């Protein structure tokens, strides 16, 4: 095995309108927009690991065929936003237009967790810190 040490730099969700997705997360969850690059990419300042939104058109430029569009059923990846008040975050998300998937519940590991799908099709877990 090579002597390569890697870290997770960012997570990118593909959406129709990256700038609008970033602004939605800023309004709804209080995350700060780091930058918007035209109509193809937007990034949020989420700490050491950034959250970005890229257009489906950009995915097709990056590699043949691009990514599959978000559908009614969430994809096999979720983004987790951590907050002390999951119940409040869940209410705010639903009021802002997220589809409720699972109301807040207490998990055996001590976390409180809820699930929503944002207006752009991305699966979000809202959770207390571990």
C-alpha positions as a printed Julia matrix, in Angstrom:
130×3 Matrix{Float64}:
   0.0    0.0     0.0
   1.28   3.45   -0.9
   2.21   5.99    1.77
  -0.66   8.29    0.93
  -2.66  10.02    3.62
  -5.93  11.52    2.44
  -8.62  13.59    4.1
 -12.2   14.31    3.06
 -12.09  17.72    1.39
 -15.68  18.26    0.26
 -18.94  16.61   -0.64
 -20.76  17.66   -3.81
 -24.47  17.19   -4.48
 -25.63  17.59   -8.07
 -28.68  19.8    -8.55
 -30.35  21.89  -11.25
 -29.45  25.23   -9.67
 -26.33  25.18   -7.46
 -26.61  28.85   -6.44
 -30.23  28.44   -5.33
 -29.36  25.26   -3.41
 -26.55  27.09   -1.58
 -28.83  30.03   -0.77
 -31.5   27.61    0.49
 -29.01  26.01    2.89
 -27.9   29.46    4.01
 -31.48  30.59    4.72
 -32.7   27.32    6.21
 -29.72  25.96    8.14
 -27.57  29.04    8.72
 -24.64  27.76    6.66
 -22.59  30.49    4.97
 -22.14  30.61    1.2
 -18.4   30.48    0.54
 -18.63  31.25   -3.17
 -20.78  30.82   -6.27
 -19.12  30.11   -9.62
 -21.59  31.05  -12.32
 -24.44  28.62  -12.85
 -22.31  25.49  -12.43
 -21.03  25.4    -8.84
 -21.58  26.82   -5.37
 -19.8   26.02   -2.1
 -20.77  26.43    1.53
 -18.38  27.13    4.37
 -19.07  24.07    6.54
 -15.76  23.8     8.37
 -12.81  21.69    7.23
 -14.99  19.57    4.94
 -16.91  21.76    2.5
 -20.35  21.14    1.0
 -20.7   22.01   -2.64
 -23.49  21.96   -5.19
 -22.74  21.36   -8.86
 -24.99  21.42  -11.89
 -25.93  18.29  -13.78
 -24.42  19.99  -16.84
 -21.06  20.21  -15.06
 -21.2   16.48  -14.27
 -21.54  15.76  -18.0
 -18.53  18.0   -18.68
 -16.51  16.17  -16.01
 -17.11  12.65  -17.33
 -19.15  10.94  -20.03
 -22.79  10.47  -19.09
 -22.59  12.58  -15.93
 -24.46  11.65  -12.76
 -27.96  10.26  -12.37
 -30.57  12.89  -11.53
 -32.13  12.91   -8.08
 -35.48  11.16   -8.09
 -38.42  10.55   -5.79
 -36.45   7.89   -3.89
 -33.31   9.27   -2.19
 -29.98   8.08   -3.59
 -27.56   5.9    -1.63
 -25.74   8.89   -0.11
 -26.89  11.27    2.58
 -25.55  14.53    3.9
 -25.66  14.94    7.68
 -26.06  18.34    9.29
 -25.28  18.37   13.01
 -27.2   20.52   15.49
 -28.0   20.41   19.18
 -31.7   21.03   18.47
 -32.7   18.39   15.91
 -36.41  18.95   16.54
 -36.03  22.65   15.74
 -33.87  21.92   12.7
 -36.45  19.4    11.45
 -39.3   21.92   11.85
 -37.27  24.64   10.1
 -36.36  22.29    7.24
 -39.97  21.22    6.66
 -41.24  24.81    6.89
 -38.61  25.82    4.31
 -39.78  23.18    1.83
 -37.96  19.96    2.7
 -40.0   16.76    2.48
 -40.21  15.02    5.87
 -38.99  11.41    5.69
 -38.61  10.49    9.38
 -39.51  12.56   12.44
 -36.84  13.07   15.13
 -36.15   9.96   17.23
 -33.59   8.98   19.84
 -31.1    6.34   18.63
 -29.36   3.7    20.8
 -25.98   5.46   20.43
 -27.41   8.54   22.17
 -28.1   10.68   19.11
 -31.36  12.32   18.15
 -31.86  11.94   14.4
 -34.39  12.97   11.72
 -34.47  12.7     7.93
 -35.69  15.07    5.21
 -35.24  15.42    1.46
 -34.36  18.94    0.39
 -36.2   20.64   -2.51
 -33.34  19.64   -4.81
 -33.66  15.88   -4.1
 -30.76  15.49   -1.63
 -31.24  13.22    1.4
 -30.4   15.0     4.66
 -29.91  13.51    8.07
 -30.32  16.02   10.89
 -28.5   14.74   13.96
 -27.12  15.72   17.33
 -23.34  15.35   17.75
 -21.97  11.89   18.48
